[in-house]
């Protein structure tokens, strides 16, 4: 049985908020120097990735501008190719992709409930 999309979408929003809170006032340099912060952010992105796998495909059609396949796939990269993950890639996800994802997920909530 498929999971209800509402709680999954809320999980994604909560995780994005955690990332934003953890990085408030921090620069790319700060991020790169703090091993625990980097690992925590990577784990949070894994959670977002896994949660996105539980959003029904028909609901994803309401946000075609979001690269859902990449979001679903980044968790595997972080889990299995962790030694190849560059801080710049993660930082770009944080500053470029997460704001757009937040907006899309907030929009999807109106279609899911």
PDB file of N, CA and C in Angstrom:
ATOM      1  N   UNK A   1       0.843  -1.184   0.000  1.00  0.00           N
ATOM      2  CA  UNK A   1       0.000   0.000   0.000  1.00  0.00           C
ATOM      3  C   UNK A   1       0.886   1.244   0.000  1.00  0.00           C
ATOM      4  N   UNK A   2       0.567   2.206  -0.831  1.00  0.00           N
ATOM      5  CA  UNK A   2       1.345   3.430  -0.953  1.00  0.00           C
ATOM      6  C   UNK A   2       1.155   4.314   0.283  1.00  0.00           C
ATOM      7  N   UNK A   3       2.224   5.001   0.650  1.00  0.00           N
ATOM      8  CA  UNK A   3       2.159   5.954   1.755  1.00  0.00           C
ATOM      9  C   UNK A   3       1.358   7.174   1.339  1.00  0.00           C
ATOM     10  N   UNK A   4       0.688   7.768   2.311  1.00  0.00           N
ATOM     11  CA  UNK A   4      -0.007   9.027   2.082  1.00  0.00           C
ATOM     12  C   UNK A   4       1.046  10.091   1.787  1.00  0.00           C
ATOM     13  N   UNK A   5       0.845  10.855   0.731  1.00  0.00           N
ATOM     14  CA  UNK A   5       1.851  11.825   0.297  1.00  0.00           C
ATOM     15  C   UNK A   5       1.987  13.004   1.261  1.00  0.00           C
ATOM     16  N   UNK A   6       0.931  13.364   1.955  1.00  0.00           N
ATOM     17  CA  UNK A   6       0.991  14.519   2.854  1.00  0.00           C
ATOM     18  C   UNK A   6       2.111  14.429   3.874  1.00  0.00           C
ATOM     19  N   UNK A   7       2.175  13.368   4.658  1.00  0.00           N
ATOM     20  CA  UNK A   7       3.267  13.252   5.638  1.00  0.00           C
ATOM     21  C   UNK A   7       4.655  13.220   5.000  1.00  0.00           C
ATOM     22  N   UNK A   8       4.763  12.608   3.840  1.00  0.00           N
ATOM     23  CA  UNK A   8       6.057  12.554   3.141  1.00  0.00           C
ATOM     24  C   UNK A   8       6.483  13.961   2.731  1.00  0.00           C
ATOM     25  N   UNK A   9       5.559  14.723   2.194  1.00  0.00           N
ATOM     26  CA  UNK A   9       5.863  16.094   1.795  1.00  0.00           C
ATOM     27  C   UNK A   9       6.244  16.943   3.003  1.00  0.00           C
ATOM     28  N   UNK A  10       5.553  16.736   4.117  1.00  0.00           N
ATOM     29  CA  UNK A  10       5.902  17.454   5.347  1.00  0.00           C
ATOM     30  C   UNK A  10       7.292  17.049   5.830  1.00  0.00           C
ATOM     31  N   UNK A  11       7.644  15.769   5.707  1.00  0.00           N
ATOM     32  CA  UNK A  11       8.990  15.317   6.080  1.00  0.00           C
ATOM     33  C   UNK A  11      10.052  16.046   5.260  1.00  0.00           C
ATOM     34  N   UNK A  12       9.798  16.196   3.970  1.00  0.00           N
ATOM     35  CA  UNK A  12      10.752  16.897   3.107  1.00  0.00           C
ATOM     36  C   UNK A  12      10.886  18.348   3.545  1.00  0.00           C
ATOM     37  N   UNK A  13       9.762  19.004   3.790  1.00  0.00           N
ATOM     38  CA  UNK A  13       9.812  20.405   4.224  1.00  0.00           C
ATOM     39  C   UNK A  13      10.540  20.562   5.552  1.00  0.00           C
ATOM     40  N   UNK A  14      10.273  19.663   6.481  1.00  0.00           N
ATOM     41  CA  UNK A  14      10.946  19.726   7.786  1.00  0.00           C
ATOM     42  C   UNK A  14      12.449  19.529   7.633  1.00  0.00           C
ATOM     43  N   UNK A  15      12.843  18.636   6.751  1.00  0.00           N
ATOM     44  CA  UNK A  15      14.266  18.372   6.546  1.00  0.00           C
ATOM     45  C   UNK A  15      14.940  19.562   5.862  1.00  0.00           C
ATOM     46  N   UNK A  16      14.263  20.179   4.911  1.00  0.00           N
ATOM     47  CA  UNK A  16      14.811  21.386   4.292  1.00  0.00           C
ATOM     48  C   UNK A  16      14.984  22.477   5.352  1.00  0.00           C
ATOM     49  N   UNK A  17      14.007  22.610   6.241  1.00  0.00           N
ATOM     50  CA  UNK A  17      14.104  23.608   7.307  1.00  0.00           C
ATOM     51  C   UNK A  17      15.292  23.306   8.222  1.00  0.00           C
ATOM     52  N   UNK A  18      15.509  22.036   8.538  1.00  0.00           N
ATOM     53  CA  UNK A  18      16.663  21.656   9.368  1.00  0.00           C
ATOM     54  C   UNK A  18      17.977  22.052   8.692  1.00  0.00           C
ATOM     55  N   UNK A  19      18.057  21.817   7.402  1.00  0.00           N
ATOM     56  CA  UNK A  19      19.264  22.190   6.653  1.00  0.00           C
ATOM     57  C   UNK A  19      19.460  23.704   6.704  1.00  0.00           C
ATOM     58  N   UNK A  20      18.390  24.438   6.447  1.00  0.00           N
ATOM     59  CA  UNK A  20      18.468  25.898   6.464  1.00  0.00           C
ATOM     60  C   UNK A  20      18.904  26.410   7.837  1.00  0.00           C
ATOM     61  N   UNK A  21      18.362  25.818   8.883  1.00  0.00           N
ATOM     62  CA  UNK A  21      18.706  26.224  10.241  1.00  0.00           C
ATOM     63  C   UNK A  21      20.167  25.915  10.553  1.00  0.00           C
ATOM     64  N   UNK A  22      20.607  24.729  10.173  1.00  0.00           N
ATOM     65  CA  UNK A  22      21.995  24.321  10.443  1.00  0.00           C
ATOM     66  C   UNK A  22      23.000  25.198   9.709  1.00  0.00           C
ATOM     67  N   UNK A  23      22.600  25.732   8.559  1.00  0.00           N
ATOM     68  CA  UNK A  23      23.524  26.518   7.735  1.00  0.00           C
ATOM     69  C   UNK A  23      23.332  28.028   7.867  1.00  0.00           C
ATOM     70  N   UNK A  24      22.392  28.445   8.693  1.00  0.00           N
ATOM     71  CA  UNK A  24      22.134  29.879   8.849  1.00  0.00           C
ATOM     72  C   UNK A  24      23.411  30.606   9.260  1.00  0.00           C
ATOM     73  N   UNK A  25      23.772  31.617   8.485  1.00  0.00           N
ATOM     74  CA  UNK A  25      24.956  32.409   8.787  1.00  0.00           C
ATOM     75  C   UNK A  25      26.277  31.750   8.434  1.00  0.00           C
ATOM     76  N   UNK A  26      26.222  30.585   7.804  1.00  0.00           N
ATOM     77  CA  UNK A  26      27.448  29.866   7.451  1.00  0.00           C
ATOM     78  C   UNK A  26      27.755  30.039   5.969  1.00  0.00           C
ATOM     79  N   UNK A  27      29.017  30.116   5.665  1.00  0.00           N
ATOM     80  CA  UNK A  27      29.477  30.252   4.286  1.00  0.00           C
ATOM     81  C   UNK A  27      29.856  28.878   3.738  1.00  0.00           C
ATOM     82  N   UNK A  28      30.182  28.860   2.462  1.00  0.00           N
ATOM     83  CA  UNK A  28      30.674  27.635   1.825  1.00  0.00           C
ATOM     84  C   UNK A  28      31.953  27.166   2.523  1.00  0.00           C
ATOM     85  N   UNK A  29      32.806  28.116   2.912  1.00  0.00           N
ATOM     86  CA  UNK A  29      34.033  27.764   3.629  1.00  0.00           C
ATOM     87  C   UNK A  29      33.722  27.125   4.979  1.00  0.00           C
ATOM     88  N   UNK A  30      32.783  27.713   5.714  1.00  0.00           N
ATOM     89  CA  UNK A  30      32.381  27.148   7.006  1.00  0.00           C
ATOM     90  C   UNK A  30      31.908  25.714   6.827  1.00  0.00           C
ATOM     91  N   UNK A  31      31.087  25.521   5.820  1.00  0.00           N
ATOM     92  CA  UNK A  31      30.553  24.195   5.518  1.00  0.00           C
ATOM     93  C   UNK A  31      31.688  23.203   5.254  1.00  0.00           C
ATOM     94  N   UNK A  32      32.653  23.601   4.448  1.00  0.00           N
ATOM     95  CA  UNK A  32      33.753  22.717   4.081  1.00  0.00           C
ATOM     96  C   UNK A  32      34.681  22.363   5.224  1.00  0.00           C
ATOM     97  N   UNK A  33      34.733  23.217   6.241  1.00  0.00           N
ATOM     98  CA  UNK A  33      35.640  22.995   7.370  1.00  0.00           C
ATOM     99  C   UNK A  33      35.017  22.170   8.491  1.00  0.00           C
ATOM    100  N   UNK A  34      33.716  21.972   8.467  1.00  0.00           N
ATOM    101  CA  UNK A  34      33.011  21.304   9.567  1.00  0.00           C
ATOM    102  C   UNK A  34      32.552  19.920   9.115  1.00  0.00           C
ATOM    103  N   UNK A  35      33.344  18.915   9.460  1.00  0.00           N
ATOM    104  CA  UNK A  35      33.057  17.549   9.008  1.00  0.00           C
ATOM    105  C   UNK A  35      31.697  17.039   9.485  1.00  0.00           C
ATOM    106  N   UNK A  36      31.372  17.318  10.725  1.00  0.00           N
ATOM    107  CA  UNK A  36      30.094  16.840  11.268  1.00  0.00           C
ATOM    108  C   UNK A  36      28.927  17.526  10.566  1.00  0.00           C
ATOM    109  N   UNK A  37      29.040  18.822  10.332  1.00  0.00           N
ATOM    110  CA  UNK A  37      27.997  19.549   9.617  1.00  0.00           C
ATOM    111  C   UNK A  37      27.823  18.969   8.213  1.00  0.00           C
ATOM    112  N   UNK A  38      28.927  18.740   7.514  1.00  0.00           N
ATOM    113  CA  UNK A  38      28.849  18.188   6.157  1.00  0.00           C
ATOM    114  C   UNK A  38      28.151  16.827   6.167  1.00  0.00           C
ATOM    115  N   UNK A  39      28.519  15.980   7.107  1.00  0.00           N
ATOM    116  CA  UNK A  39      27.879  14.663   7.180  1.00  0.00           C
ATOM    117  C   UNK A  39      26.403  14.781   7.526  1.00  0.00           C
ATOM    118  N   UNK A  40      26.069  15.691   8.419  1.00  0.00           N
ATOM    119  CA  UNK A  40      24.660  15.880   8.798  1.00  0.00           C
ATOM    120  C   UNK A  40      23.840  16.368   7.604  1.00  0.00           C
ATOM    121  N   UNK A  41      24.385  17.301   6.844  1.00  0.00           N
ATOM    122  CA  UNK A  41      23.675  17.819   5.679  1.00  0.00           C
ATOM    123  C   UNK A  41      23.531  16.725   4.626  1.00  0.00           C
ATOM    124  N   UNK A  42      24.582  15.947   4.424  1.00  0.00           N
ATOM    125  CA  UNK A  42      24.488  14.841   3.474  1.00  0.00           C
ATOM    126  C   UNK A  42      23.404  13.856   3.902  1.00  0.00           C
ATOM    127  N   UNK A  43      23.328  13.564   5.184  1.00  0.00           N
ATOM    128  CA  UNK A  43      22.295  12.653   5.688  1.00  0.00           C
ATOM    129  C   UNK A  43      20.906  13.251   5.478  1.00  0.00           C
ATOM    130  N   UNK A  44      20.762  14.536   5.713  1.00  0.00           N
ATOM    131  CA  UNK A  44      19.471  15.192   5.505  1.00  0.00           C
ATOM    132  C   UNK A  44      19.061  15.109   4.034  1.00  0.00           C
ATOM    133  N   UNK A  45      20.019  15.268   3.136  1.00  0.00           N
ATOM    134  CA  UNK A  45      19.717  15.151   1.704  1.00  0.00           C
ATOM    135  C   UNK A  45      19.328  13.717   1.362  1.00  0.00           C
ATOM    136  N   UNK A  46      19.951  12.740   2.017  1.00  0.00           N
ATOM    137  CA  UNK A  46      19.542  11.342   1.835  1.00  0.00           C
ATOM    138  C   UNK A  46      18.083  11.153   2.247  1.00  0.00           C
ATOM    139  N   UNK A  47      17.695  11.757   3.347  1.00  0.00           N
ATOM    140  CA  UNK A  47      16.313  11.643   3.831  1.00  0.00           C
ATOM    141  C   UNK A  47      15.347  12.255   2.819  1.00  0.00           C
ATOM    142  N   UNK A  48      15.696  13.424   2.296  1.00  0.00           N
ATOM    143  CA  UNK A  48      14.855  14.057   1.270  1.00  0.00           C
ATOM    144  C   UNK A  48      14.750  13.136   0.063  1.00  0.00           C
ATOM    145  N   UNK A  49      15.872  12.576  -0.337  1.00  0.00           N
ATOM    146  CA  UNK A  49      15.893  11.670  -1.484  1.00  0.00           C
ATOM    147  C   UNK A  49      14.971  10.473  -1.257  1.00  0.00           C
ATOM    148  N   UNK A  50      15.099   9.854  -0.108  1.00  0.00           N
ATOM    149  CA  UNK A  50      14.270   8.679   0.187  1.00  0.00           C
ATOM    150  C   UNK A  50      12.797   9.055   0.266  1.00  0.00           C
ATOM    151  N   UNK A  51      12.490  10.161   0.901  1.00  0.00           N
ATOM    152  CA  UNK A  51      11.097  10.599   1.011  1.00  0.00           C
ATOM    153  C   UNK A  51      10.508  10.854  -0.378  1.00  0.00           C
ATOM    154  N   UNK A  52      11.302  11.416  -1.269  1.00  0.00           N
ATOM    155  CA  UNK A  52      10.792  11.727  -2.612  1.00  0.00           C
ATOM    156  C   UNK A  52      10.380  10.469  -3.369  1.00  0.00           C
ATOM    157  N   UNK A  53      10.962   9.351  -3.008  1.00  0.00           N
ATOM    158  CA  UNK A  53      10.605   8.080  -3.648  1.00  0.00           C
ATOM    159  C   UNK A  53       9.184   7.633  -3.289  1.00  0.00           C
ATOM    160  N   UNK A  54       8.629   8.225  -2.241  1.00  0.00           N
ATOM    161  CA  UNK A  54       7.294   7.844  -1.772  1.00  0.00           C
ATOM    162  C   UNK A  54       6.208   8.819  -2.208  1.00  0.00           C
ATOM    163  N   UNK A  55       6.577   9.768  -3.044  1.00  0.00           N
ATOM    164  CA  UNK A  55       5.586  10.684  -3.607  1.00  0.00           C
ATOM    165  C   UNK A  55       5.047  10.026  -4.872  1.00  0.00           C
ATOM    166  N   UNK A  56       3.744   9.863  -4.982  1.00  0.00           N
ATOM    167  CA  UNK A  56       3.186   9.227  -6.180  1.00  0.00           C
ATOM    168  C   UNK A  56       3.574   9.979  -7.457  1.00  0.00           C
ATOM    169  N   UNK A  57       3.854   9.219  -8.489  1.00  0.00           N
ATOM    170  CA  UNK A  57       4.281   9.814  -9.763  1.00  0.00           C
ATOM    171  C   UNK A  57       3.251  10.796 -10.312  1.00  0.00           C
ATOM    172  N   UNK A  58       1.968  10.493 -10.140  1.00  0.00           N
ATOM    173  CA  UNK A  58       0.952  11.406 -10.669  1.00  0.00           C
ATOM    174  C   UNK A  58       0.985  12.758  -9.947  1.00  0.00           C
ATOM    175  N   UNK A  59       1.380  12.768  -8.701  1.00  0.00           N
ATOM    176  CA  UNK A  59       1.503  14.019  -7.959  1.00  0.00           C
ATOM    177  C   UNK A  59       2.732  14.805  -8.439  1.00  0.00           C
ATOM    178  N   UNK A  60       3.790  14.093  -8.765  1.00  0.00           N
ATOM    179  CA  UNK A  60       5.009  14.749  -9.253  1.00  0.00           C
ATOM    180  C   UNK A  60       4.767  15.513 -10.549  1.00  0.00           C
ATOM    181  N   UNK A  61       3.766  15.108 -11.296  1.00  0.00           N
ATOM    182  CA  UNK A  61       3.451  15.787 -12.553  1.00  0.00           C
ATOM    183  C   UNK A  61       3.058  17.248 -12.337  1.00  0.00           C
ATOM    184  N   UNK A  62       2.662  17.590 -11.113  1.00  0.00           N
ATOM    185  CA  UNK A  62       2.292  18.973 -10.790  1.00  0.00           C
ATOM    186  C   UNK A  62       3.519  19.865 -10.595  1.00  0.00           C
ATOM    187  N   UNK A  63       4.704  19.262 -10.577  1.00  0.00           N
ATOM    188  CA  UNK A  63       5.946  20.034 -10.429  1.00  0.00           C
ATOM    189  C   UNK A  63       6.986  19.501 -11.415  1.00  0.00           C
ATOM    190  N   UNK A  64       6.707  19.633 -12.715  1.00  0.00           N
ATOM    191  CA  UNK A  64       7.609  19.063 -13.720  1.00  0.00           C
ATOM    192  C   UNK A  64       8.964  19.770 -13.800  1.00  0.00           C
ATOM    193  N   UNK A  65       9.079  20.959 -13.228  1.00  0.00           N
ATOM    194  CA  UNK A  65      10.334  21.696 -13.265  1.00  0.00           C
ATOM    195  C   UNK A  65      11.375  21.132 -12.301  1.00  0.00           C
ATOM    196  N   UNK A  66      10.956  20.261 -11.416  1.00  0.00           N
ATOM    197  CA  UNK A  66      11.864  19.677 -10.430  1.00  0.00           C
ATOM    198  C   UNK A  66      12.451  18.379 -10.995  1.00  0.00           C
ATOM    199  N   UNK A  67      13.748  18.188 -10.905  1.00  0.00           N
ATOM    200  CA  UNK A  67      14.378  16.964 -11.424  1.00  0.00           C
ATOM    201  C   UNK A  67      14.205  15.791 -10.441  1.00  0.00           C
ATOM    202  N   UNK A  68      12.994  15.267 -10.386  1.00  0.00           N
ATOM    203  CA  UNK A  68      12.667  14.236  -9.393  1.00  0.00           C
ATOM    204  C   UNK A  68      13.574  13.013  -9.506  1.00  0.00           C
ATOM    205  N   UNK A  69      13.908  12.641 -10.711  1.00  0.00           N
ATOM    206  CA  UNK A  69      14.782  11.470 -10.881  1.00  0.00           C
ATOM    207  C   UNK A  69      16.152  11.714 -10.223  1.00  0.00           C
ATOM    208  N   UNK A  70      16.676  12.914 -10.380  1.00  0.00           N
ATOM    209  CA  UNK A  70      17.956  13.253  -9.757  1.00  0.00           C
ATOM    210  C   UNK A  70      17.840  13.291  -8.239  1.00  0.00           C
ATOM    211  N   UNK A  71      16.734  13.822  -7.744  1.00  0.00           N
ATOM    212  CA  UNK A  71      16.524  13.866  -6.299  1.00  0.00           C
ATOM    213  C   UNK A  71      16.450  12.453  -5.743  1.00  0.00           C
ATOM    214  N   UNK A  72      15.723  11.609  -6.422  1.00  0.00           N
ATOM    215  CA  UNK A  72      15.611  10.220  -5.979  1.00  0.00           C
ATOM    216  C   UNK A  72      16.951   9.505  -6.064  1.00  0.00           C
ATOM    217  N   UNK A  73      17.785   9.884  -7.013  1.00  0.00           N
ATOM    218  CA  UNK A  73      19.057   9.212  -7.216  1.00  0.00           C
ATOM    219  C   UNK A  73      20.202   9.686  -6.337  1.00  0.00           C
ATOM    220  N   UNK A  74      20.134  10.932  -5.863  1.00  0.00           N
ATOM    221  CA  UNK A  74      21.256  11.453  -5.094  1.00  0.00           C
ATOM    222  C   UNK A  74      21.468  10.685  -3.783  1.00  0.00           C
ATOM    223  N   UNK A  75      20.408  10.138  -3.247  1.00  0.00           N
ATOM    224  CA  UNK A  75      20.552   9.347  -2.020  1.00  0.00           C
ATOM    225  C   UNK A  75      21.456   8.144  -2.246  1.00  0.00           C
ATOM    226  N   UNK A  76      21.293   7.487  -3.386  1.00  0.00           N
ATOM    227  CA  UNK A  76      22.165   6.350  -3.707  1.00  0.00           C
ATOM    228  C   UNK A  76      23.608   6.789  -3.860  1.00  0.00           C
ATOM    229  N   UNK A  77      23.810   7.929  -4.484  1.00  0.00           N
ATOM    230  CA  UNK A  77      25.171   8.445  -4.638  1.00  0.00           C
ATOM    231  C   UNK A  77      25.779   8.701  -3.259  1.00  0.00           C
ATOM    232  N   UNK A  78      25.027   9.351  -2.382  1.00  0.00           N
ATOM    233  CA  UNK A  78      25.542   9.665  -1.043  1.00  0.00           C
ATOM    234  C   UNK A  78      25.816   8.402  -0.225  1.00  0.00           C
ATOM    235  N   UNK A  79      25.000   7.375  -0.415  1.00  0.00           N
ATOM    236  CA  UNK A  79      25.193   6.139   0.341  1.00  0.00           C
ATOM    237  C   UNK A  79      26.320   5.283  -0.215  1.00  0.00           C
ATOM    238  N   UNK A  80      26.410   5.202  -1.532  1.00  0.00           N
ATOM    239  CA  UNK A  80      27.311   4.225  -2.143  1.00  0.00           C
ATOM    240  C   UNK A  80      28.555   4.835  -2.773  1.00  0.00           C
ATOM    241  N   UNK A  81      28.516   6.098  -3.084  1.00  0.00           N
ATOM    242  CA  UNK A  81      29.659   6.765  -3.725  1.00  0.00           C
ATOM    243  C   UNK A  81      30.143   7.922  -2.852  1.00  0.00           C
ATOM    244  N   UNK A  82      29.955   7.783  -1.541  1.00  0.00           N
ATOM    245  CA  UNK A  82      30.257   8.867  -0.614  1.00  0.00           C
ATOM    246  C   UNK A  82      31.683   9.387  -0.753  1.00  0.00           C
ATOM    247  N   UNK A  83      32.593   8.540  -1.135  1.00  0.00           N
ATOM    248  CA  UNK A  83      33.996   8.939  -1.267  1.00  0.00           C
ATOM    249  C   UNK A  83      34.222   9.863  -2.473  1.00  0.00           C
ATOM    250  N   UNK A  84      33.238   9.934  -3.361  1.00  0.00           N
ATOM    251  CA  UNK A  84      33.361  10.771  -4.560  1.00  0.00           C
ATOM    252  C   UNK A  84      32.521  12.047  -4.483  1.00  0.00           C
ATOM    253  N   UNK A  85      31.831  12.254  -3.382  1.00  0.00           N
ATOM    254  CA  UNK A  85      30.944  13.415  -3.262  1.00  0.00           C
ATOM    255  C   UNK A  85      31.769  14.659  -2.959  1.00  0.00           C
ATOM    256  N   UNK A  86      31.671  15.629  -3.827  1.00  0.00           N
ATOM    257  CA  UNK A  86      32.397  16.886  -3.643  1.00  0.00           C
ATOM    258  C   UNK A  86      31.542  17.879  -2.863  1.00  0.00           C
ATOM    259  N   UNK A  87      32.198  18.602  -1.977  1.00  0.00           N
ATOM    260  CA  UNK A  87      31.481  19.609  -1.188  1.00  0.00           C
ATOM    261  C   UNK A  87      30.783  20.628  -2.073  1.00  0.00           C
ATOM    262  N   UNK A  88      31.399  20.982  -3.200  1.00  0.00           N
ATOM    263  CA  UNK A  88      30.786  21.970  -4.092  1.00  0.00           C
ATOM    264  C   UNK A  88      29.455  21.474  -4.649  1.00  0.00           C
ATOM    265  N   UNK A  89      29.352  20.185  -4.914  1.00  0.00           N
ATOM    266  CA  UNK A  89      28.088  19.624  -5.410  1.00  0.00           C
ATOM    267  C   UNK A  89      27.016  19.745  -4.345  1.00  0.00           C
ATOM    268  N   UNK A  90      27.347  19.360  -3.138  1.00  0.00           N
ATOM    269  CA  UNK A  90      26.372  19.442  -2.042  1.00  0.00           C
ATOM    270  C   UNK A  90      25.987  20.905  -1.802  1.00  0.00           C
ATOM    271  N   UNK A  91      26.969  21.798  -1.811  1.00  0.00           N
ATOM    272  CA  UNK A  91      26.678  23.222  -1.591  1.00  0.00           C
ATOM    273  C   UNK A  91      25.746  23.754  -2.678  1.00  0.00           C
ATOM    274  N   UNK A  92      25.974  23.352  -3.914  1.00  0.00           N
ATOM    275  CA  UNK A  92      25.086  23.782  -5.008  1.00  0.00           C
ATOM    276  C   UNK A  92      23.675  23.249  -4.820  1.00  0.00           C
ATOM    277  N   UNK A  93      23.553  22.029  -4.350  1.00  0.00           N
ATOM    278  CA  UNK A  93      22.224  21.480  -4.046  1.00  0.00           C
ATOM    279  C   UNK A  93      21.546  22.349  -2.994  1.00  0.00           C
ATOM    280  N   UNK A  94      22.299  22.718  -1.985  1.00  0.00           N
ATOM    281  CA  UNK A  94      21.749  23.508  -0.881  1.00  0.00           C
ATOM    282  C   UNK A  94      21.274  24.876  -1.357  1.00  0.00           C
ATOM    283  N   UNK A  95      22.130  25.590  -2.059  1.00  0.00           N
ATOM    284  CA  UNK A  95      21.801  26.989  -2.393  1.00  0.00           C
ATOM    285  C   UNK A  95      20.975  27.122  -3.663  1.00  0.00           C
ATOM    286  N   UNK A  96      21.099  26.180  -4.586  1.00  0.00           N
ATOM    287  CA  UNK A  96      20.390  26.311  -5.867  1.00  0.00           C
ATOM    288  C   UNK A  96      19.120  25.466  -5.915  1.00  0.00           C
ATOM    289  N   UNK A  97      19.191  24.248  -5.425  1.00  0.00           N
ATOM    290  CA  UNK A  97      18.092  23.309  -5.622  1.00  0.00           C
ATOM    291  C   UNK A  97      17.071  23.266  -4.479  1.00  0.00           C
ATOM    292  N   UNK A  98      17.533  23.382  -3.243  1.00  0.00           N
ATOM    293  CA  UNK A  98      16.588  23.263  -2.127  1.00  0.00           C
ATOM    294  C   UNK A  98      15.535  24.369  -2.094  1.00  0.00           C
ATOM    295  N   UNK A  99      15.870  25.626  -2.398  1.00  0.00           N
ATOM    296  CA  UNK A  99      14.803  26.640  -2.403  1.00  0.00           C
ATOM    297  C   UNK A  99      13.692  26.327  -3.416  1.00  0.00           C
ATOM    298  N   UNK A 100      14.067  25.872  -4.603  1.00  0.00           N
ATOM    299  CA  UNK A 100      13.062  25.516  -5.614  1.00  0.00           C
ATOM    300  C   UNK A 100      12.271  24.288  -5.178  1.00  0.00           C
ATOM    301  N   UNK A 101      12.957  23.341  -4.539  1.00  0.00           N
ATOM    302  CA  UNK A 101      12.263  22.147  -4.051  1.00  0.00           C
ATOM    303  C   UNK A 101      11.253  22.518  -2.976  1.00  0.00           C
ATOM    304  N   UNK A 102      11.629  23.418  -2.078  1.00  0.00           N
ATOM    305  CA  UNK A 102      10.689  23.856  -1.031  1.00  0.00           C
ATOM    306  C   UNK A 102       9.412  24.412  -1.663  1.00  0.00           C
ATOM    307  N   UNK A 103       9.567  25.301  -2.625  1.00  0.00           N
ATOM    308  CA  UNK A 103       8.402  25.911  -3.280  1.00  0.00           C
ATOM    309  C   UNK A 103       7.537  24.843  -3.943  1.00  0.00           C
ATOM    310  N   UNK A 104       8.162  23.908  -4.637  1.00  0.00           N
ATOM    311  CA  UNK A 104       7.411  22.848  -5.320  1.00  0.00           C
ATOM    312  C   UNK A 104       6.689  21.950  -4.328  1.00  0.00           C
ATOM    313  N   UNK A 105       7.353  21.580  -3.243  1.00  0.00           N
ATOM    314  CA  UNK A 105       6.725  20.693  -2.257  1.00  0.00           C
ATOM    315  C   UNK A 105       5.565  21.393  -1.571  1.00  0.00           C
ATOM    316  N   UNK A 106       5.713  22.665  -1.279  1.00  0.00           N
ATOM    317  CA  UNK A 106       4.599  23.415  -0.697  1.00  0.00           C
ATOM    318  C   UNK A 106       3.418  23.434  -1.642  1.00  0.00           C
ATOM    319  N   UNK A 107       3.682  23.549  -2.918  1.00  0.00           N
ATOM    320  CA  UNK A 107       2.618  23.512  -3.930  1.00  0.00           C
ATOM    321  C   UNK A 107       1.991  22.123  -4.005  1.00  0.00           C
ATOM    322  N   UNK A 108       2.816  21.093  -3.965  1.00  0.00           N
ATOM    323  CA  UNK A 108       2.293  19.726  -4.026  1.00  0.00           C
ATOM    324  C   UNK A 108       1.382  19.409  -2.853  1.00  0.00           C
ATOM    325  N   UNK A 109       1.658  20.008  -1.710  1.00  0.00           N
ATOM    326  CA  UNK A 109       0.802  19.774  -0.543  1.00  0.00           C
ATOM    327  C   UNK A 109      -0.642  20.148  -0.839  1.00  0.00           C
ATOM    328  N   UNK A 110      -0.856  21.187  -1.602  1.00  0.00           N
ATOM    329  CA  UNK A 110      -2.233  21.591  -1.905  1.00  0.00           C
ATOM    330  C   UNK A 110      -2.917  20.569  -2.810  1.00  0.00           C
ATOM    331  N   UNK A 111      -2.149  19.835  -3.594  1.00  0.00           N
ATOM    332  CA  UNK A 111      -2.718  18.796  -4.458  1.00  0.00           C
ATOM    333  C   UNK A 111      -2.881  17.472  -3.712  1.00  0.00           C
ATOM    334  N   UNK A 112      -2.120  17.284  -2.644  1.00  0.00           N
ATOM    335  CA  UNK A 112      -2.125  15.998  -1.934  1.00  0.00           C
ATOM    336  C   UNK A 112      -3.198  15.935  -0.872  1.00  0.00           C
ATOM    337  N   UNK A 113      -3.627  17.074  -0.377  1.00  0.00           N
ATOM    338  CA  UNK A 113      -4.559  17.049   0.758  1.00  0.00           C
ATOM    339  C   UNK A 113      -5.977  17.284   0.329  1.00  0.00           C
TER     340      UNK A 113
END
